[in-house]
Amino acid sequence: MAPDAAARPTRAELRLAAREESRTQRRGAAKAATRTALLRVALPSVAALGVAAAAAVTVRGEADQHAQAAGRTARTAVDAQGNPNSPDNPADGGAEAAKTAARQAVAAGDPAQASRGDARQPLAGAQPADAQGTPGAQPSAEPVKPKVVMPVARHGLGELFGEAGTHWANRHTGIDFPVDGGSEVMAVTDGTIRTQWNPSYGYMTVLKMPDGTEAWYCHLRAYKVRKGPVKQGDVIAFVGSSGNSTGPHLHFEIRPAGSGPVDPLPWFLSNGLDPR
């Protein structure tokens, strides 16, 4: 056999090589077809995603606009409720409109605005603060003291103003309180005290009030305050029977400024006290 004939491939080898080449070409063509199919599917998908993203942005923008509008509605309703002079605050619907607007704000995605509106709504069944230590309670007012007080602790009168009798040169110039000797005598109101002796009135105390009216306390046993300022209800002397007297009692007179004695009973009554 010639050397070049031995180097040439046989028919069997040529057929095998042709098969391998054909198989390789088919594999390459299949891969190319697969890539082409994938690209055909992928490109529309990318486009669809882009459209969906754009639509989502648009919807979100519209939702934000609706939320802001709802928030403004809630604020308007709440402001109208808090302002009694607002034309948007009718007496029968302002509170309900504010509640509805607040709920709309929550539904629209603006809970901060709705919370601010709800905060102004009173809780159902809430009670106003009372005077039992709860917030906002007002302290109870102290009882107002009467303008004057009794000159002695016990009510009841003996001789009245203007009566006639053998014990007086003229008419009786005051009222008598028949109380025990040594009983405390009080200042009927604020004023200034002076004391003196009088043959008819005995030991007496004169209380001058701020308006110039004088109260005379007569037939005393002793003084507790001889002169100076006193307060309403202060003990100033003690009941006795000095001077022209038939027994222990307090003779009490009222003398307006620049005037003689007047009936003390109407004076007491006009100041809210009845000494009888």
mmCIF file of C-alpha atoms in Angstrom:
data_model
loop_
_atom_site.group_PDB
_atom_site.id
_atom_site.type_symbol
_atom_site.label_atom_id
_atom_site.label_comp_id
_atom_site.label_asym_id
_atom_site.label_seq_id
_atom_site.Cartn_x
_atom_site.Cartn_y
_atom_site.Cartn_z
ATOM 1 C CA MET A 1 0.000 0.000 0.000
ATOM 2 C CA ALA A 2 1.284 3.429 -0.818
ATOM 3 C CA PRO A 3 2.073 5.757 2.100
ATOM 4 C CA ASP A 4 -0.371 8.498 1.040
ATOM 5 C CA ALA A 5 -3.170 5.951 0.747
ATOM 6 C CA ALA A 6 -2.589 4.840 4.322
ATOM 7 C CA ALA A 7 -2.923 8.457 5.535
ATOM 8 C CA ARG A 8 -6.317 9.077 3.902
ATOM 9 C CA PRO A 9 -9.410 8.502 6.141
ATOM 10 C CA THR A 10 -11.592 5.557 5.425
ATOM 11 C CA ARG A 11 -15.196 5.833 4.416
ATOM 12 C CA ALA A 12 -16.283 4.781 7.822
ATOM 13 C CA GLU A 13 -14.240 7.569 9.421
ATOM 14 C CA LEU A 14 -15.637 10.088 6.942
ATOM 15 C CA ARG A 15 -19.208 9.062 7.736
ATOM 16 C CA LEU A 16 -18.482 9.281 11.489
ATOM 17 C CA ALA A 17 -16.958 12.722 11.092
ATOM 18 C CA ALA A 18 -19.953 13.870 9.007
ATOM 19 C CA ARG A 19 -22.313 12.649 11.692
ATOM 20 C CA GLU A 20 -20.376 14.509 14.440
ATOM 21 C CA GLU A 21 -20.344 17.706 12.394
ATOM 22 C CA SER A 22 -24.080 17.414 11.715
ATOM 23 C CA ARG A 23 -24.768 16.773 15.428
ATOM 24 C CA THR A 24 -22.696 19.848 16.412
ATOM 25 C CA GLN A 25 -24.523 22.035 13.902
ATOM 26 C CA ARG A 26 -27.892 20.841 15.187
ATOM 27 C CA ARG A 27 -26.882 21.607 18.782
ATOM 28 C CA GLY A 28 -25.773 25.133 17.814
ATOM 29 C CA ALA A 29 -29.004 25.738 15.945
ATOM 30 C CA ALA A 30 -31.067 24.559 18.933
ATOM 31 C CA LYS A 31 -29.214 26.881 21.306
ATOM 32 C CA ALA A 32 -29.722 29.796 18.946
ATOM 33 C CA ALA A 33 -33.438 29.023 18.667
ATOM 34 C CA THR A 34 -33.747 28.834 22.457
ATOM 35 C CA ARG A 35 -32.059 32.203 22.906
ATOM 36 C CA THR A 36 -34.341 33.731 20.297
ATOM 37 C CA ALA A 37 -37.444 32.356 22.035
ATOM 38 C CA LEU A 38 -36.304 33.656 25.417
ATOM 39 C CA LEU A 39 -35.718 37.103 24.000
ATOM 40 C CA ARG A 40 -39.153 37.094 22.403
ATOM 41 C CA VAL A 41 -40.744 36.302 25.796
ATOM 42 C CA ALA A 42 -38.529 38.568 27.902
ATOM 43 C CA LEU A 43 -38.885 41.742 25.881
ATOM 44 C CA PRO A 44 -42.713 41.940 26.212
ATOM 45 C CA SER A 45 -42.407 41.133 29.930
ATOM 46 C CA VAL A 46 -40.030 44.038 30.512
ATOM 47 C CA ALA A 47 -42.372 46.327 28.641
ATOM 48 C CA ALA A 48 -45.331 45.123 30.726
ATOM 49 C CA LEU A 49 -43.408 45.755 33.952
ATOM 50 C CA GLY A 50 -42.636 49.274 32.850
ATOM 51 C CA VAL A 51 -46.284 49.970 32.124
ATOM 52 C CA ALA A 52 -47.322 48.481 35.500
ATOM 53 C CA ALA A 53 -44.772 50.619 37.336
ATOM 54 C CA ALA A 54 -46.006 53.749 35.602
ATOM 55 C CA ALA A 55 -49.598 52.843 36.481
ATOM 56 C CA ALA A 56 -48.638 52.282 40.136
ATOM 57 C CA VAL A 57 -47.003 55.711 40.327
ATOM 58 C CA THR A 58 -50.114 57.293 38.840
ATOM 59 C CA VAL A 59 -52.441 55.504 41.275
ATOM 60 C CA ARG A 60 -50.242 56.424 44.232
ATOM 61 C CA GLY A 61 -50.258 60.072 43.192
ATOM 62 C CA GLU A 62 -54.042 60.063 42.955
ATOM 63 C CA ALA A 63 -54.314 58.357 46.383
ATOM 64 C CA ASP A 64 -52.065 61.024 47.923
ATOM 65 C CA GLN A 65 -54.219 63.750 46.415
ATOM 66 C CA HIS A 66 -57.367 62.110 47.839
ATOM 67 C CA ALA A 67 -55.711 61.744 51.264
ATOM 68 C CA GLN A 68 -54.677 65.403 51.311
ATOM 69 C CA ALA A 69 -58.191 66.470 50.303
ATOM 70 C CA ALA A 70 -59.680 64.304 53.067
ATOM 71 C CA GLY A 71 -57.230 65.769 55.554
ATOM 72 C CA ARG A 72 -58.229 69.294 54.583
ATOM 73 C CA THR A 73 -61.894 68.327 54.948
ATOM 74 C CA ALA A 74 -61.236 66.906 58.427
ATOM 75 C CA ARG A 75 -59.379 70.062 59.510
ATOM 76 C CA THR A 76 -62.146 72.276 58.159
ATOM 77 C CA ALA A 77 -64.811 70.292 60.003
ATOM 78 C CA VAL A 78 -62.824 70.274 63.249
ATOM 79 C CA ASP A 79 -62.113 74.009 63.044
ATOM 80 C CA ALA A 80 -65.797 74.645 62.410
ATOM 81 C CA GLN A 81 -66.677 72.580 65.469
ATOM 82 C CA GLY A 82 -64.202 74.467 67.664
ATOM 83 C CA ASN A 83 -65.481 77.873 66.469
ATOM 84 C CA PRO A 84 -69.114 78.507 67.523
ATOM 85 C CA ASN A 85 -69.269 81.518 65.194
ATOM 86 C CA SER A 86 -68.250 79.549 62.103
ATOM 87 C CA PRO A 87 -70.982 79.324 59.410
ATOM 88 C CA ASP A 88 -69.927 75.681 58.915
ATOM 89 C CA ASN A 89 -70.854 74.794 62.469
ATOM 90 C CA PRO A 90 -74.656 74.392 62.723
ATOM 91 C CA ALA A 91 -75.854 73.613 66.192
ATOM 92 C CA ASP A 92 -77.296 70.241 65.173
ATOM 93 C CA GLY A 93 -74.576 68.819 62.904
ATOM 94 C CA GLY A 94 -71.129 70.294 63.536
ATOM 95 C CA ALA A 95 -69.878 67.522 65.776
ATOM 96 C CA GLU A 96 -71.180 64.730 63.523
ATOM 97 C CA ALA A 97 -69.602 66.350 60.438
ATOM 98 C CA ALA A 98 -66.248 66.493 62.203
ATOM 99 C CA LYS A 99 -66.472 62.800 63.141
ATOM 100 C CA THR A 100 -67.398 61.819 59.572
ATOM 101 C CA ALA A 101 -64.544 63.860 58.105
ATOM 102 C CA ALA A 102 -62.104 62.296 60.565
ATOM 103 C CA ARG A 103 -63.220 58.782 59.590
ATOM 104 C CA GLN A 104 -62.835 59.697 55.908
ATOM 105 C CA ALA A 105 -59.307 60.906 56.608
ATOM 106 C CA VAL A 106 -58.444 57.550 58.180
ATOM 107 C CA ALA A 107 -59.946 55.644 55.232
ATOM 108 C CA ALA A 108 -57.983 57.838 52.801
ATOM 109 C CA GLY A 109 -54.681 57.007 54.454
ATOM 110 C CA ASP A 110 -54.171 60.172 56.546
ATOM 111 C CA PRO A 111 -54.403 58.889 60.163
ATOM 112 C CA ALA A 112 -52.486 61.860 61.540
ATOM 113 C CA GLN A 113 -55.153 64.282 60.359
ATOM 114 C CA ALA A 114 -57.961 62.049 61.584
ATOM 115 C CA SER A 115 -56.354 61.705 65.006
ATOM 116 C CA ARG A 116 -56.122 65.459 65.341
ATOM 117 C CA GLY A 117 -59.819 65.748 64.526
ATOM 118 C CA ASP A 118 -60.816 62.928 66.891
ATOM 119 C CA ALA A 119 -58.858 64.507 69.721
ATOM 120 C CA ARG A 120 -61.394 67.318 69.911
ATOM 121 C CA GLN A 121 -64.369 64.995 70.244
ATOM 122 C CA PRO A 122 -65.541 64.439 73.853
ATOM 123 C CA LEU A 123 -65.607 60.845 75.018
ATOM 124 C CA ALA A 124 -69.022 59.276 75.135
ATOM 125 C CA GLY A 125 -70.420 59.411 78.648
ATOM 126 C CA ALA A 126 -67.740 61.807 79.889
ATOM 127 C CA GLN A 127 -68.834 63.697 82.955
ATOM 128 C CA PRO A 128 -67.825 67.300 83.770
ATOM 129 C CA ALA A 129 -65.305 67.760 86.518
ATOM 130 C CA ASP A 130 -66.878 68.097 89.935
ATOM 131 C CA ALA A 131 -65.743 69.451 93.249
ATOM 132 C CA GLN A 132 -64.551 66.059 94.578
ATOM 133 C CA GLY A 133 -60.892 66.411 93.727
ATOM 134 C CA THR A 134 -61.191 65.761 89.987
ATOM 135 C CA PRO A 135 -59.357 67.961 87.471
ATOM 136 C CA GLY A 136 -61.001 71.278 86.845
ATOM 137 C CA ALA A 137 -62.960 71.137 90.141
ATOM 138 C CA GLN A 138 -63.803 74.479 91.663
ATOM 139 C CA PRO A 139 -63.270 74.870 95.432
ATOM 140 C CA SER A 140 -66.497 75.313 97.330
ATOM 141 C CA ALA A 141 -67.083 78.895 98.372
ATOM 142 C CA GLU A 142 -66.815 79.630 102.080
ATOM 143 C CA PRO A 143 -70.041 80.694 103.755
ATOM 144 C CA VAL A 144 -70.436 84.444 103.564
ATOM 145 C CA LYS A 145 -70.474 85.961 107.022
ATOM 146 C CA PRO A 146 -73.448 88.184 107.818
ATOM 147 C CA LYS A 147 -72.850 91.894 107.788
ATOM 148 C CA VAL A 148 -73.375 92.008 111.521
ATOM 149 C CA VAL A 149 -73.488 89.517 114.401
ATOM 150 C CA MET A 150 -75.483 89.373 117.586
ATOM 151 C CA PRO A 151 -74.103 91.409 120.524
ATOM 152 C CA VAL A 152 -74.805 88.447 122.840
ATOM 153 C CA ALA A 153 -75.054 84.729 122.146
ATOM 154 C CA ARG A 154 -78.689 84.286 123.217
ATOM 155 C CA HIS A 155 -81.669 85.563 121.237
ATOM 156 C CA GLY A 156 -84.698 87.127 122.941
ATOM 157 C CA LEU A 157 -85.644 90.693 123.819
ATOM 158 C CA GLY A 158 -87.007 92.377 126.944
ATOM 159 C CA GLU A 159 -87.903 96.058 126.698
ATOM 160 C CA LEU A 160 -88.252 97.382 123.143
ATOM 161 C CA PHE A 161 -87.413 100.716 121.579
ATOM 162 C CA GLY A 162 -89.798 103.623 122.359
ATOM 163 C CA GLU A 163 -91.527 102.051 125.325
ATOM 164 C CA ALA A 164 -92.499 104.268 128.270
ATOM 165 C CA GLY A 165 -91.814 103.440 131.911
ATOM 166 C CA THR A 166 -90.862 104.729 135.298
ATOM 167 C CA HIS A 167 -87.230 103.756 134.758
ATOM 168 C CA TRP A 168 -86.650 106.329 132.009
ATOM 169 C CA ALA A 169 -87.106 110.066 131.965
ATOM 170 C CA ASN A 170 -88.245 109.769 128.335
ATOM 171 C CA ARG A 171 -88.973 106.847 126.027
ATOM 172 C CA HIS A 172 -86.725 103.776 125.959
ATOM 173 C CA THR A 173 -83.856 104.573 123.589
ATOM 174 C CA GLY A 174 -82.762 101.025 122.751
ATOM 175 C CA ILE A 175 -83.577 97.328 123.150
ATOM 176 C CA ASP A 176 -82.729 95.126 126.131
ATOM 177 C CA PHE A 177 -81.225 91.618 126.022
ATOM 178 C CA PRO A 178 -82.132 89.878 129.314
ATOM 179 C CA VAL A 179 -79.042 87.680 129.740
ATOM 180 C CA ASP A 180 -77.078 86.574 132.792
ATOM 181 C CA GLY A 181 -74.493 88.839 134.403
ATOM 182 C CA GLY A 182 -70.988 88.054 133.181
ATOM 183 C CA SER A 183 -72.181 86.975 129.689
ATOM 184 C CA GLU A 184 -69.826 87.908 126.874
ATOM 185 C CA VAL A 185 -70.607 90.976 124.784
ATOM 186 C CA MET A 186 -69.445 90.950 121.123
ATOM 187 C CA ALA A 187 -68.631 93.595 118.541
ATOM 188 C CA VAL A 188 -71.533 93.495 116.073
ATOM 189 C CA THR A 189 -69.197 94.523 113.227
ATOM 190 C CA ASP A 190 -65.686 95.864 112.601
ATOM 191 C CA GLY A 191 -64.967 99.224 114.128
ATOM 192 C CA THR A 192 -63.169 101.225 116.792
ATOM 193 C CA ILE A 193 -63.875 101.000 120.534
ATOM 194 C CA ARG A 194 -64.011 103.656 123.235
ATOM 195 C CA THR A 195 -65.303 103.279 126.805
ATOM 196 C CA GLN A 196 -66.826 105.649 129.380
ATOM 197 C CA TRP A 197 -68.965 105.922 132.481
ATOM 198 C CA ASN A 198 -72.482 107.447 132.552
ATOM 199 C CA PRO A 199 -74.747 107.746 135.603
ATOM 200 C CA SER A 200 -77.745 106.396 133.693
ATOM 201 C CA TYR A 201 -75.972 103.930 131.377
ATOM 202 C CA GLY A 202 -73.347 102.852 133.914
ATOM 203 C CA TYR A 203 -70.193 101.334 132.359
ATOM 204 C CA MET A 204 -70.636 101.621 128.612
ATOM 205 C CA THR A 205 -68.745 100.821 125.429
ATOM 206 C CA VAL A 206 -69.218 102.720 122.191
ATOM 207 C CA LEU A 207 -68.350 100.895 118.913
ATOM 208 C CA LYS A 208 -67.910 103.285 115.983
ATOM 209 C CA MET A 209 -68.432 101.573 112.594
ATOM 210 C CA PRO A 210 -66.690 102.548 109.332
ATOM 211 C CA ASP A 211 -69.772 104.483 108.123
ATOM 212 C CA GLY A 212 -69.885 106.528 111.320
ATOM 213 C CA THR A 213 -72.779 104.609 112.918
ATOM 214 C CA GLU A 214 -72.318 103.989 116.653
ATOM 215 C CA ALA A 215 -73.465 100.976 118.689
ATOM 216 C CA TRP A 216 -73.846 101.658 122.451
ATOM 217 C CA TYR A 217 -73.460 98.814 124.957
ATOM 218 C CA CYS A 218 -74.702 99.866 128.394
ATOM 219 C CA HIS A 219 -74.984 98.624 132.036
ATOM 220 C CA LEU A 220 -71.766 96.596 131.676
ATOM 221 C CA ARG A 221 -69.935 94.839 134.477
ATOM 222 C CA ALA A 222 -66.445 95.098 133.013
ATOM 223 C CA TYR A 223 -64.530 95.821 129.824
ATOM 224 C CA LYS A 224 -62.316 93.460 127.870
ATOM 225 C CA VAL A 225 -61.295 96.048 125.253
ATOM 226 C CA ARG A 226 -61.040 99.646 126.441
ATOM 227 C CA LYS A 227 -60.080 101.300 123.148
ATOM 228 C CA GLY A 228 -58.783 100.599 119.671
ATOM 229 C CA PRO A 229 -59.854 98.618 116.603
ATOM 230 C CA VAL A 230 -61.863 95.402 116.875
ATOM 231 C CA LYS A 231 -63.199 92.825 114.443
ATOM 232 C CA GLN A 232 -66.706 91.502 114.013
ATOM 233 C CA GLY A 233 -67.433 88.954 116.744
ATOM 234 C CA ASP A 234 -64.592 90.002 119.075
ATOM 235 C CA VAL A 235 -65.483 89.853 122.797
ATOM 236 C CA ILE A 236 -65.305 93.441 124.044
ATOM 237 C CA ALA A 237 -67.059 93.438 127.464
ATOM 238 C CA PHE A 238 -69.249 91.522 129.947
ATOM 239 C CA VAL A 239 -72.934 91.990 130.866
ATOM 240 C CA GLY A 240 -73.707 93.668 134.211
ATOM 241 C CA SER A 241 -76.236 95.933 135.958
ATOM 242 C CA SER A 242 -74.332 99.179 136.458
ATOM 243 C CA GLY A 243 -76.007 102.622 136.297
ATOM 244 C CA ASN A 244 -79.787 102.987 136.295
ATOM 245 C CA SER A 245 -80.626 99.293 136.046
ATOM 246 C CA THR A 246 -83.005 96.870 137.790
ATOM 247 C CA GLY A 247 -80.978 93.735 137.036
ATOM 248 C CA PRO A 248 -78.381 92.196 134.713
ATOM 249 C CA HIS A 249 -79.116 92.831 131.066
ATOM 250 C CA LEU A 250 -77.512 94.450 128.000
ATOM 251 C CA HIS A 251 -79.009 97.729 126.878
ATOM 252 C CA PHE A 252 -78.136 98.128 123.161
ATOM 253 C CA GLU A 253 -78.572 101.261 121.039
ATOM 254 C CA ILE A 254 -77.922 102.184 117.384
ATOM 255 C CA ARG A 255 -77.078 105.821 116.590
ATOM 256 C CA PRO A 256 -76.427 106.683 112.916
ATOM 257 C CA ALA A 257 -73.700 109.245 112.256
ATOM 258 C CA GLY A 258 -74.870 112.710 113.318
ATOM 259 C CA SER A 259 -78.215 111.372 114.594
ATOM 260 C CA GLY A 260 -79.855 110.365 117.828
ATOM 261 C CA PRO A 261 -80.901 106.781 118.719
ATOM 262 C CA VAL A 262 -83.041 104.771 116.272
ATOM 263 C CA ASP A 263 -84.821 101.454 116.710
ATOM 264 C CA PRO A 264 -82.107 98.721 116.602
ATOM 265 C CA LEU A 265 -84.581 95.971 115.587
ATOM 266 C CA PRO A 266 -85.067 97.154 111.954
ATOM 267 C CA TRP A 267 -81.303 97.726 111.769
ATOM 268 C CA PHE A 268 -80.676 94.087 112.739
ATOM 269 C CA LEU A 269 -83.356 92.825 110.358
ATOM 270 C CA SER A 270 -81.944 94.846 107.452
ATOM 271 C CA ASN A 271 -78.611 93.154 108.047
ATOM 272 C CA GLY A 272 -80.049 89.641 108.014
ATOM 273 C CA LEU A 273 -80.422 89.028 111.754
ATOM 274 C CA ASP A 274 -83.499 88.681 113.938
ATOM 275 C CA PRO A 275 -82.584 89.059 117.630
ATOM 276 C CA ARG A 276 -86.099 88.239 118.876
#
